[in-house]
């Protein structure tokens, strides 16, 4: 007997940003697998088994979910944001590829969610209004030289740059080095958005010029957006300015 | 009297991918402004004024919406996908910046939506599972040389590449040239996803190796995802393979 596995994105936190498709997949599941704080966001349903885990061991968590599905259960892996953006979907397909052949017969679906970058961008205006790159700053699974090479390429080609996994207690210096790499190609006045816990109770948004952006203001729940050369502020008196990137772009030297 | 303006993302098409926040903003509006096919997706509410437009003239549409809001109306601009990703949000903030000073006092909010790239990625697996770049191939508002320079930079640094506005009857050759630019840095076997009208009645997904990817299969409703060197297929017998990009990455030459 083979069950099903849905990898479900809860969005950034607020219940009104959970899609009906996600709510339905969660309500229909016999088993919920995921990082404990994400499971805590899901409404309780009678008879549903919960399998909370810590924030590491993504492959082990995916294998556990696939094992349950292979035994006939209807499993949902719960993620924050969108499952496909630096979350559990990639680890799950890696587990399928490297795991038992029968896992390939499990019906696996990905239920998209509002990713942190979309929620953060919406809060400040439209900083992702033109070409952008999205990088994880974590060097747990790739060499730091690769992170730097990608940052330099993105900055030189004048992309807006979105940084996931910008900082944690175990990775305290990477964001400062990333800002310095980008600053070799960008003016000091370039807007940088620090978006912490968007749509949650402790949401905090900060906008700073690149030259004054303080990496210590980021933690593991902070998404960073660094503007392109075209990204602009629209002042509004005492209200926070809007940040947007225009739809048109100038010539970039190849 | 100053009204309000919400720029609302409907997601890719399916009603179950519209967030409750978006549904609420649309139901509360006195006036809906937007491209006619997007307005047609919004449930009717008694007493609500609809202002359909064609797909061009984004600035004029934004100004019309701001004018209505400035006169005290509660306006929603309706967009497909996410309003901040190559949609109406950037044009609206450009209209605010360049428009009447009192427009800066309008309460403007952006309601995020499931973007086409998230929906497309979810359909095939997790192709955006690691660092990626998102570009518009349209050269209406930027020089083609800039598009090419950004493509080359993204390809050389081994990002997954997402292409919006990949093709239209007015821009028939750009996607082929983009594939050739990427192919200078990528193996011919690199997976390319053509995602047409995801979650709509005429959804059509095609996965092809870069060397055989046929640009004529894309139209104005097709999103393109070109894998990085690490992007992989997981075969599943007669079912379509999963496409995913692993969470780990190798060294990229700077």
Short mmCIF file of C-alpha atoms in Angstrom, two decimals:
data_model
loop_
_atom_site.label_atom_id
_atom_site.label_comp_id
_atom_site.label_asym_id
_atom_site.label_seq_id
_atom_site.Cartn_x
_atom_site.Cartn_y
_atom_site.Cartn_z
CA UNK A 1 0.00 0.00 0.00
CA UNK A 2 1.43 3.38 -0.99
CA UNK A 3 0.29 6.63 0.54
CA UNK A 4 0.80 10.22 -0.43
CA UNK A 5 3.19 12.98 0.49
CA UNK A 6 2.43 16.71 0.22
CA UNK A 7 5.18 19.26 0.90
CA UNK A 8 3.20 22.25 2.08
CA UNK A 9 4.17 25.92 2.33
CA UNK A 10 2.52 27.83 5.18
CA UNK A 11 3.65 31.25 4.00
CA UNK A 12 5.55 33.65 6.23
CA UNK A 13 3.43 33.34 9.35
CA UNK A 14 0.09 35.13 9.24
CA UNK A 15 -2.90 32.77 8.89
CA UNK A 16 -4.42 35.04 6.21
CA UNK A 17 -1.42 34.25 3.98
CA UNK A 18 -2.04 30.48 4.05
CA UNK A 19 -3.64 29.46 0.74
CA UNK A 20 -6.84 27.38 0.75
CA UNK A 21 -4.88 24.65 -1.07
CA UNK A 22 -2.36 24.48 1.76
CA UNK A 23 -5.06 24.54 4.46
CA UNK A 24 -6.85 21.69 2.72
CA UNK A 25 -3.72 19.57 2.32
CA UNK A 26 -2.91 20.02 6.02
CA UNK A 27 -6.45 19.19 7.13
CA UNK A 28 -6.50 16.05 4.97
CA UNK A 29 -3.19 14.63 6.22
CA UNK A 30 -3.00 11.71 8.62
CA UNK A 31 0.56 12.70 9.61
CA UNK A 32 2.31 16.05 9.87
CA UNK A 33 6.11 16.15 9.75
CA UNK A 34 8.16 19.29 10.32
CA UNK A 35 10.14 21.72 12.41
CA UNK A 36 8.23 22.10 15.68
CA UNK A 37 7.53 25.88 15.45
CA UNK A 38 6.01 25.39 11.99
CA UNK A 39 3.81 22.51 13.17
CA UNK A 40 2.61 24.77 15.98
CA UNK A 41 1.09 27.08 13.36
CA UNK A 42 -1.16 24.33 11.96
CA UNK A 43 -4.70 24.02 13.40
CA UNK A 44 -5.26 20.75 15.29
CA UNK A 45 -7.32 18.02 13.67
CA UNK A 46 -8.60 15.02 15.64
CA UNK A 47 -6.78 11.78 14.90
CA UNK A 48 -3.84 13.47 13.20
CA UNK A 49 -0.34 12.35 14.18
CA UNK A 50 2.32 15.04 14.60
CA UNK A 51 6.04 14.34 14.20
CA UNK A 52 7.93 17.48 15.28
CA UNK A 53 11.67 17.73 14.70
CA UNK A 54 14.40 20.28 15.17
CA UNK A 55 15.58 22.57 12.36
CA UNK A 56 18.44 20.38 11.12
CA UNK A 57 18.56 16.93 9.60
CA UNK A 58 16.43 17.82 6.61
CA UNK A 59 17.27 14.61 4.77
CA UNK A 60 16.44 12.46 7.80
CA UNK A 61 13.12 14.29 8.16
CA UNK A 62 12.34 13.77 4.47
CA UNK A 63 13.15 10.05 4.72
CA UNK A 64 10.92 9.71 7.75
CA UNK A 65 8.06 11.32 5.82
CA UNK A 66 8.66 9.09 2.79
CA UNK A 67 8.74 6.01 5.01
CA UNK A 68 5.38 6.96 6.49
CA UNK A 69 3.93 7.58 3.02
CA UNK A 70 5.30 4.28 1.71
CA UNK A 71 3.47 2.52 4.54
CA UNK A 72 0.18 3.97 3.29
CA UNK A 73 -0.13 7.14 5.35
CA UNK A 74 -1.24 10.49 3.93
CA UNK A 75 1.69 12.66 5.00
CA UNK A 76 2.26 16.40 4.91
CA UNK A 77 5.70 17.94 5.41
CA UNK A 78 5.11 21.41 6.85
CA UNK A 79 7.42 24.28 5.86
CA UNK A 80 7.44 28.01 6.35
CA UNK A 81 7.26 30.26 3.30
CA UNK A 82 7.41 28.29 0.06
CA UNK A 83 8.63 24.67 0.22
CA UNK A 84 10.76 25.08 -2.90
CA UNK A 85 12.82 28.11 -1.76
CA UNK A 86 15.56 27.00 0.63
CA UNK A 87 13.09 24.74 2.43
CA UNK A 88 12.15 21.05 2.46
CA UNK A 89 11.21 20.29 -1.17
CA UNK A 90 14.76 19.93 -2.48
CA UNK A 91 15.81 17.66 0.40
CA UNK A 92 12.73 15.52 -0.17
CA UNK A 93 13.47 14.93 -3.85
CA UNK A 94 17.08 14.20 -2.95
CA UNK A 95 15.77 11.60 -0.51
CA UNK A 96 13.55 10.13 -3.23
CA UNK A 97 16.44 9.94 -5.69
CA UNK A 98 18.83 8.29 -3.26
CA UNK A 99 16.30 6.17 -1.40
CA UNK A 100 14.31 2.99 -1.85
CA UNK A 101 13.10 2.40 -5.44
CA UNK A 102 9.49 2.15 -4.25
CA UNK A 103 9.64 5.74 -3.01
CA UNK A 104 9.50 6.84 -6.65
CA UNK A 105 5.96 5.44 -6.80
CA UNK A 106 4.75 7.70 -3.97
CA UNK A 107 2.51 10.51 -5.17
CA UNK A 108 4.54 13.56 -4.10
CA UNK A 109 3.02 17.01 -4.52
CA UNK A 110 4.41 20.42 -3.66
CA UNK A 111 1.89 22.99 -2.41
CA UNK A 112 3.39 26.45 -2.96
CA UNK A 113 3.33 29.16 -0.30
CA UNK A 114 4.00 32.89 -0.05
CA UNK A 115 7.78 32.93 0.26
CA UNK A 116 9.55 35.21 2.72
CA UNK A 117 10.94 37.30 -0.13
CA UNK A 118 7.50 38.03 -1.58
CA UNK A 119 6.11 38.93 1.85
CA UNK A 120 9.10 41.11 2.69
CA UNK A 121 9.02 42.88 -0.66
CA UNK A 122 5.29 43.57 -0.31
CA UNK A 123 5.83 45.16 3.11
CA UNK A 124 8.20 47.83 1.81
CA UNK A 125 6.93 48.44 -1.72
CA UNK A 126 8.31 46.69 -4.80
CA UNK A 127 12.07 46.16 -4.39
CA UNK A 128 11.85 43.02 -6.59
CA UNK A 129 10.21 45.01 -9.38
CA UNK A 130 12.97 44.14 -11.81
CA UNK A 131 15.64 41.45 -12.38
CA UNK A 132 16.87 39.87 -9.14
CA UNK A 133 18.97 37.02 -7.75
CA UNK A 134 18.21 34.90 -4.71
CA UNK A 135 21.07 33.33 -2.75
CA UNK A 136 21.53 31.40 0.43
CA UNK A 137 24.46 32.79 2.43
CA UNK A 138 24.89 29.51 4.24
CA UNK A 139 28.21 27.85 3.61
CA UNK A 140 27.14 24.60 5.27
CA UNK A 141 26.48 22.97 1.89
CA UNK A 142 28.60 25.01 -0.51
CA UNK A 143 32.06 26.57 -0.37
CA UNK A 144 32.16 30.21 0.76
CA UNK A 145 34.12 30.95 -2.43
CA UNK A 146 31.05 29.91 -4.44
CA UNK A 147 28.84 32.23 -2.39
CA UNK A 148 31.26 35.10 -3.01
CA UNK A 149 31.59 34.35 -6.73
CA UNK A 150 27.82 34.39 -7.11
CA UNK A 151 27.46 37.57 -5.09
CA UNK A 152 30.09 39.30 -7.23
CA UNK A 153 28.42 38.13 -10.45
CA UNK A 154 24.99 39.28 -9.29
CA UNK A 155 26.31 42.63 -8.09
CA UNK A 156 28.38 43.30 -11.23
CA UNK A 157 25.38 42.58 -13.47
CA UNK A 158 23.25 44.95 -11.35
CA UNK A 159 20.68 42.48 -10.11
CA UNK A 160 18.69 43.20 -6.97
CA UNK A 161 20.02 40.62 -4.47
CA UNK A 162 17.92 38.65 -1.99
CA UNK A 163 19.78 36.85 0.79
CA UNK A 164 18.31 33.86 2.63
CA UNK A 165 20.07 32.31 5.65
CA UNK A 166 21.82 35.65 6.07
CA UNK A 167 22.96 35.11 9.65
CA UNK A 168 22.84 32.79 12.62
CA UNK A 169 24.82 32.37 15.81
CA UNK A 170 26.91 29.73 13.99
CA UNK A 171 27.47 32.00 10.96
CA UNK A 172 28.06 35.48 12.34
CA UNK A 173 30.53 37.02 9.83
CA UNK A 174 29.14 36.01 6.42
CA UNK A 175 26.64 38.86 6.01
CA UNK A 176 29.26 41.54 6.64
CA UNK A 177 31.53 39.99 4.07
CA UNK A 178 28.60 39.78 1.63
CA UNK A 179 27.84 43.50 2.12
CA UNK A 180 31.50 44.33 1.45
CA UNK A 181 31.50 42.22 -1.75
CA UNK A 182 28.36 43.93 -3.02
CA UNK A 183 29.68 47.38 -2.05
CA UNK A 184 32.53 46.94 -4.52
CA UNK A 185 29.85 47.31 -7.24
CA UNK A 186 27.14 49.45 -5.61
CA UNK A 187 26.88 52.99 -4.25
CA UNK A 188 26.83 53.44 -0.49
CA UNK A 189 23.33 54.92 -0.74
CA UNK A 190 21.88 51.68 -2.19
CA UNK A 191 18.82 50.72 -0.10
CA UNK A 192 19.13 47.56 2.00
CA UNK A 193 16.02 46.03 3.56
CA UNK A 194 16.25 43.96 6.74
CA UNK A 195 12.94 42.09 7.01
CA UNK A 196 12.58 40.19 10.27
CA UNK A 197 9.71 37.75 10.89
CA UNK A 198 7.41 39.35 8.31
CA UNK A 199 3.68 39.04 9.15
CA UNK A 200 4.46 37.61 12.59
CA UNK A 201 3.91 39.28 15.99
CA UNK A 202 7.55 40.38 16.25
CA UNK A 203 7.85 41.65 12.67
CA UNK A 204 10.52 44.32 12.34
CA UNK A 205 11.50 46.09 9.12
CA UNK A 206 14.59 48.24 8.77
CA UNK A 207 15.77 50.14 5.70
CA UNK A 208 19.38 51.35 5.67
CA UNK A 209 21.85 52.57 3.06
CA UNK A 210 24.38 49.88 2.16
CA UNK A 211 27.24 51.94 3.62
CA UNK A 212 25.53 51.90 7.03
CA UNK A 213 23.85 48.48 6.93
CA UNK A 214 24.73 46.72 10.18
CA UNK A 215 25.00 42.93 9.77
CA UNK A 216 24.43 42.45 13.50
CA UNK A 217 20.80 43.51 12.97
CA UNK A 218 20.12 40.22 11.15
CA UNK A 219 19.41 36.85 12.72
CA UNK A 220 18.15 33.51 11.43
CA UNK A 221 14.65 34.94 10.89
CA UNK A 222 15.83 37.95 8.86
CA UNK A 223 15.63 38.18 5.08
CA UNK A 224 17.87 40.73 3.36
CA UNK A 225 17.16 42.57 0.10
CA UNK A 226 19.94 44.71 -1.41
CA UNK A 227 18.77 47.07 -4.15
CA UNK A 228 20.21 47.38 -7.65
CA UNK A 229 21.67 50.68 -8.83
CA UNK A 230 18.15 51.67 -9.87
CA UNK A 231 16.33 50.85 -6.61
CA UNK A 232 14.75 53.98 -5.15
CA UNK A 233 13.11 55.35 -2.02
CA UNK A 234 9.88 57.33 -2.19
CA UNK A 235 9.72 59.49 0.92
CA UNK A 236 6.39 59.97 2.70
CA UNK A 237 6.98 62.46 5.51
CA UNK A 238 6.95 60.69 8.85
CA UNK A 239 5.86 57.34 7.38
CA UNK A 240 8.46 54.81 6.27
CA UNK A 241 9.47 55.37 2.65
CA UNK A 242 8.40 53.04 -0.12
CA UNK A 243 11.26 51.07 -1.72
CA UNK A 244 10.90 50.09 -5.35
CA UNK A 245 12.95 49.01 -8.34
CA UNK A 246 11.77 50.53 -11.63
CA UNK A 247 10.67 48.32 -14.52
CA UNK A 248 13.22 49.89 -16.86
CA UNK A 249 16.99 49.40 -16.70
CA UNK A 250 20.05 51.03 -18.19
CA UNK A 251 22.89 49.48 -20.07
CA UNK A 252 25.10 47.12 -18.05
CA UNK A 253 28.62 46.62 -19.31
CA UNK A 254 29.03 42.97 -20.29
CA UNK B 1 -10.73 62.84 1.60
CA UNK B 2 -8.11 60.21 0.84
CA UNK B 3 -8.94 56.59 0.12
CA UNK B 4 -6.86 53.49 0.01
CA UNK B 5 -5.11 51.46 -2.64
CA UNK B 6 -4.29 47.75 -2.40
CA UNK B 7 -2.21 46.08 -5.10
CA UNK B 8 -3.42 42.50 -4.93
CA UNK B 9 -1.85 39.30 -6.25
CA UNK B 10 -4.33 36.63 -7.38
CA UNK B 11 -1.75 33.90 -7.75
CA UNK B 12 -1.32 31.90 -10.95
CA UNK B 13 -4.97 31.18 -11.65
CA UNK B 14 -6.55 28.49 -9.48
CA UNK B 15 -8.97 29.89 -6.87
CA UNK B 16 -7.44 27.62 -4.19
CA UNK B 17 -4.16 29.53 -4.59
CA UNK B 18 -5.74 32.91 -3.74
CA UNK B 19 -4.80 33.81 -0.16
CA UNK B 20 -7.52 34.83 2.32
CA UNK B 21 -5.80 38.23 2.60
CA UNK B 22 -6.18 38.78 -1.15
CA UNK B 23 -9.79 37.57 -1.18
CA UNK B 24 -10.61 39.95 1.65
CA UNK B 25 -8.91 42.95 0.02
CA UNK B 26 -10.81 42.29 -3.22
CA UNK B 27 -14.15 41.88 -1.44
CA UNK B 28 -13.63 45.12 0.52
CA UNK B 29 -12.76 47.29 -2.51
CA UNK B 30 -15.17 49.81 -3.98
CA UNK B 31 -13.24 49.81 -7.27
CA UNK B 32 -11.26 47.12 -9.08
CA UNK B 33 -8.67 48.19 -11.64
CA UNK B 34 -6.78 45.75 -13.85
CA UNK B 35 -6.22 43.80 -17.02
CA UNK B 36 -9.62 42.45 -18.06
CA UNK B 37 -8.79 38.69 -17.89
CA UNK B 38 -7.52 39.14 -14.32
CA UNK B 39 -10.65 41.04 -13.26
CA UNK B 40 -12.70 38.20 -14.72
CA UNK B 41 -11.17 35.90 -12.08
CA UNK B 42 -12.50 38.00 -9.18
CA UNK B 43 -15.90 37.05 -7.71
CA UNK B 44 -18.58 39.74 -8.24
CA UNK B 45 -19.62 41.92 -5.31
CA UNK B 46 -22.71 44.11 -5.45
CA UNK B 47 -21.99 47.82 -5.80
CA UNK B 48 -18.38 47.30 -6.84
CA UNK B 49 -17.10 49.28 -9.83
CA UNK B 50 -14.83 47.49 -12.31
CA UNK B 51 -12.34 49.30 -14.51
CA UNK B 52 -10.92 46.76 -17.00
CA UNK B 53 -7.99 47.71 -19.20
CA UNK B 54 -5.76 46.06 -21.75
CA UNK B 55 -2.36 44.62 -20.89
CA UNK B 56 -0.28 47.71 -21.70
CA UNK B 57 -0.18 51.20 -20.27
CA UNK B 58 0.76 50.07 -16.79
CA UNK B 59 1.64 53.60 -15.67
CA UNK B 60 -1.65 55.01 -16.96
CA UNK B 61 -3.52 52.23 -15.15
CA UNK B 62 -1.63 52.96 -11.92
CA UNK B 63 -2.40 56.68 -12.20
CA UNK B 64 -6.05 55.96 -12.76
CA UNK B 65 -6.11 53.82 -9.61
CA UNK B 66 -4.28 56.49 -7.59
CA UNK B 67 -6.69 59.16 -8.82
CA UNK B 68 -9.62 57.07 -7.66
CA UNK B 69 -7.98 56.48 -4.27
CA UNK B 70 -7.17 60.18 -3.89
CA UNK B 71 -10.86 60.93 -4.39
CA UNK B 72 -11.71 58.74 -1.42
CA UNK B 73 -12.39 55.38 -3.06
CA UNK B 74 -11.13 52.06 -1.72
CA UNK B 75 -9.31 50.76 -4.77
CA UNK B 76 -7.74 47.39 -5.58
CA UNK B 77 -5.39 46.90 -8.49
CA UNK B 78 -5.73 43.27 -9.55
CA UNK B 79 -2.67 41.38 -10.82
CA UNK B 80 -1.87 37.79 -11.65
CA UNK B 81 0.81 35.99 -9.64
CA UNK B 82 2.55 38.31 -7.20
CA UNK B 83 2.15 42.08 -7.71
CA UNK B 84 5.84 42.70 -7.02
CA UNK B 85 7.32 40.33 -9.63
CA UNK B 86 7.12 41.90 -13.09
CA UNK B 87 3.57 43.05 -12.38
CA UNK B 88 1.81 46.26 -11.28
CA UNK B 89 3.50 47.16 -7.97
CA UNK B 90 6.63 48.74 -9.45
CA UNK B 91 4.62 50.83 -11.93
CA UNK B 92 2.37 51.99 -9.12
CA UNK B 93 5.23 53.24 -6.95
CA UNK B 94 6.75 54.90 -10.01
CA UNK B 95 3.41 56.67 -10.51
CA UNK B 96 3.40 57.73 -6.85
CA UNK B 97 6.95 59.07 -7.08
CA UNK B 98 6.34 61.05 -10.26
CA UNK B 99 2.75 62.07 -9.54
CA UNK B 100 0.79 64.54 -7.44
CA UNK B 101 2.32 65.18 -3.98
CA UNK B 102 -0.95 64.20 -2.29
CA UNK B 103 -0.64 60.69 -3.73
CA UNK B 104 2.13 60.07 -1.18
CA UNK B 105 -0.50 60.34 1.55
CA UNK B 106 -2.57 57.48 0.10
CA UNK B 107 -2.36 54.31 2.15
CA UNK B 108 -0.86 51.91 -0.40
CA UNK B 109 -0.53 48.23 0.52
CA UNK B 110 0.81 45.31 -1.48
CA UNK B 111 -0.93 41.98 -0.94
CA UNK B 112 1.46 39.23 -2.04
CA UNK B 113 0.41 36.31 -4.20
CA UNK B 114 1.78 32.95 -5.32
CA UNK B 115 4.05 34.00 -8.18
CA UNK B 116 4.18 32.07 -11.45
CA UNK B 117 7.69 30.87 -10.65
CA UNK B 118 6.66 29.33 -7.32
CA UNK B 119 3.65 27.64 -8.89
CA UNK B 120 5.68 26.36 -11.84
CA UNK B 121 8.49 25.08 -9.64
CA UNK B 122 6.01 23.27 -7.39
CA UNK B 123 4.47 21.49 -10.38
CA UNK B 124 7.72 19.84 -11.45
CA UNK B 125 9.53 19.33 -8.13
CA UNK B 126 12.03 21.78 -6.68
CA UNK B 127 14.05 23.35 -9.52
CA UNK B 128 14.49 26.53 -7.40
CA UNK B 129 15.94 24.52 -4.54
CA UNK B 130 19.18 26.47 -4.63
CA UNK B 131 20.52 29.89 -5.74
CA UNK B 132 18.60 31.34 -8.70
CA UNK B 133 18.17 34.49 -10.78
CA UNK B 134 14.92 35.89 -12.14
CA UNK B 135 14.96 37.98 -15.32
CA UNK B 136 12.47 39.54 -17.65
CA UNK B 137 13.43 38.84 -21.28
CA UNK B 138 11.46 41.87 -22.45
CA UNK B 139 13.59 44.52 -24.09
CA UNK B 140 10.76 47.06 -24.13
CA UNK B 141 12.18 48.84 -21.07
CA UNK B 142 15.85 47.83 -21.08
CA UNK B 143 18.48 47.37 -23.79
CA UNK B 144 18.85 43.82 -25.11
CA UNK B 145 22.57 44.11 -24.31
CA UNK B 146 21.64 44.41 -20.61
CA UNK B 147 19.46 41.32 -20.83
CA UNK B 148 22.32 39.39 -22.43
CA UNK B 149 24.91 40.67 -19.92
CA UNK B 150 22.72 39.56 -17.04
CA UNK B 151 22.04 36.16 -18.62
CA UNK B 152 25.75 35.59 -19.15
CA UNK B 153 26.55 36.62 -15.57
CA UNK B 154 23.85 34.36 -14.14
CA UNK B 155 24.88 31.44 -16.33
CA UNK B 156 28.61 31.82 -15.63
CA UNK B 157 28.00 31.88 -11.87
CA UNK B 158 25.85 28.72 -12.19
CA UNK B 159 22.55 30.14 -10.97
CA UNK B 160 19.28 28.47 -11.92
CA UNK B 161 17.65 30.99 -14.28
CA UNK B 162 13.96 31.92 -14.35
CA UNK B 163 12.71 33.82 -17.38
CA UNK B 164 9.58 35.99 -17.29
CA UNK B 165 8.16 37.58 -20.46
CA UNK B 166 10.02 34.91 -22.38
CA UNK B 167 8.13 35.30 -25.64
CA UNK B 168 5.28 37.09 -27.37
CA UNK B 169 4.25 37.68 -30.96
CA UNK B 170 6.08 41.03 -30.81
CA UNK B 171 9.24 39.44 -29.33
CA UNK B 172 9.72 36.13 -31.14
CA UNK B 173 13.53 35.74 -31.26
CA UNK B 174 14.67 36.70 -27.74
CA UNK B 175 14.18 33.31 -26.08
CA UNK B 176 16.27 31.48 -28.70
CA UNK B 177 19.07 33.96 -28.23
CA UNK B 178 18.78 33.59 -24.45
CA UNK B 179 19.06 29.78 -24.73
CA UNK B 180 22.17 30.17 -26.90
CA UNK B 181 23.75 32.57 -24.38
CA UNK B 182 23.09 30.17 -21.51
CA UNK B 183 24.31 27.19 -23.56
CA UNK B 184 27.77 28.76 -23.73
CA UNK B 185 28.01 27.95 -19.98
CA UNK B 186 25.75 24.91 -19.54
CA UNK B 187 25.71 21.31 -20.75
CA UNK B 188 23.20 20.41 -23.45
CA UNK B 189 21.51 18.00 -21.03
CA UNK B 190 20.60 20.80 -18.58
CA UNK B 191 16.86 20.53 -17.83
CA UNK B 192 14.66 23.35 -19.12
CA UNK B 193 11.08 23.67 -17.87
CA UNK B 194 8.40 25.30 -20.03
CA UNK B 195 5.50 26.05 -17.70
CA UNK B 196 2.43 27.33 -19.51
CA UNK B 197 -0.63 28.69 -17.64
CA UNK B 198 0.14 26.81 -14.42
CA UNK B 199 -2.96 25.89 -12.39
CA UNK B 200 -5.30 27.02 -15.19
CA UNK B 201 -7.50 24.87 -17.43
CA UNK B 202 -4.97 24.88 -20.27
CA UNK B 203 -1.90 24.22 -18.12
CA UNK B 204 0.87 22.52 -20.09
CA UNK B 205 4.29 21.56 -18.70
CA UNK B 206 7.20 20.49 -20.87
CA UNK B 207 10.67 19.43 -19.73
CA UNK B 208 13.40 19.38 -22.37
CA UNK B 209 17.21 19.28 -22.39
CA UNK B 210 18.68 22.70 -23.17
CA UNK B 211 20.16 21.43 -26.46
CA UNK B 212 16.67 20.54 -27.68
CA UNK B 213 14.61 23.27 -26.01
CA UNK B 214 12.38 24.79 -28.71
CA UNK B 215 11.71 28.50 -28.13
CA UNK B 216 8.60 28.32 -30.30
CA UNK B 217 6.92 26.29 -27.55
CA UNK B 218 6.75 29.43 -25.37
CA UNK B 219 4.19 32.19 -25.57
CA UNK B 220 3.26 35.15 -23.35
CA UNK B 221 1.77 32.83 -20.73
CA UNK B 222 4.85 30.58 -20.48
CA UNK B 223 7.41 30.78 -17.70
CA UNK B 224 10.85 29.25 -18.37
CA UNK B 225 13.19 27.71 -15.79
CA UNK B 226 16.70 26.70 -16.91
CA UNK B 227 18.54 24.47 -14.45
CA UNK B 228 22.00 25.05 -13.01
CA UNK B 229 24.78 22.52 -13.61
CA UNK B 230 23.48 20.67 -10.54
CA UNK B 231 19.79 20.48 -11.48
CA UNK B 232 18.68 16.86 -11.83
CA UNK B 233 15.84 14.68 -13.08
CA UNK B 234 14.44 11.85 -10.96
CA UNK B 235 12.83 9.37 -13.33
CA UNK B 236 9.55 7.70 -12.36
CA UNK B 237 8.76 5.16 -15.07
CA UNK B 238 5.88 6.42 -17.18
CA UNK B 239 5.17 9.45 -14.98
CA UNK B 240 6.89 12.77 -15.68
CA UNK B 241 10.23 12.99 -13.87
CA UNK B 242 10.75 15.23 -10.87
CA UNK B 243 13.14 18.14 -11.47
CA UNK B 244 15.12 19.41 -8.53
CA UNK B 245 18.22 21.42 -7.69
CA UNK B 246 20.19 20.03 -4.73
CA UNK B 247 20.79 22.15 -1.64
CA UNK B 248 24.56 21.76 -1.94
CA UNK B 249 26.76 23.33 -4.61
CA UNK B 250 30.28 22.87 -5.90
CA UNK B 251 32.98 25.45 -6.34
CA UNK B 252 32.32 28.09 -9.00
CA UNK B 253 35.36 29.75 -10.49
CA UNK B 254 35.23 33.48 -9.61
#
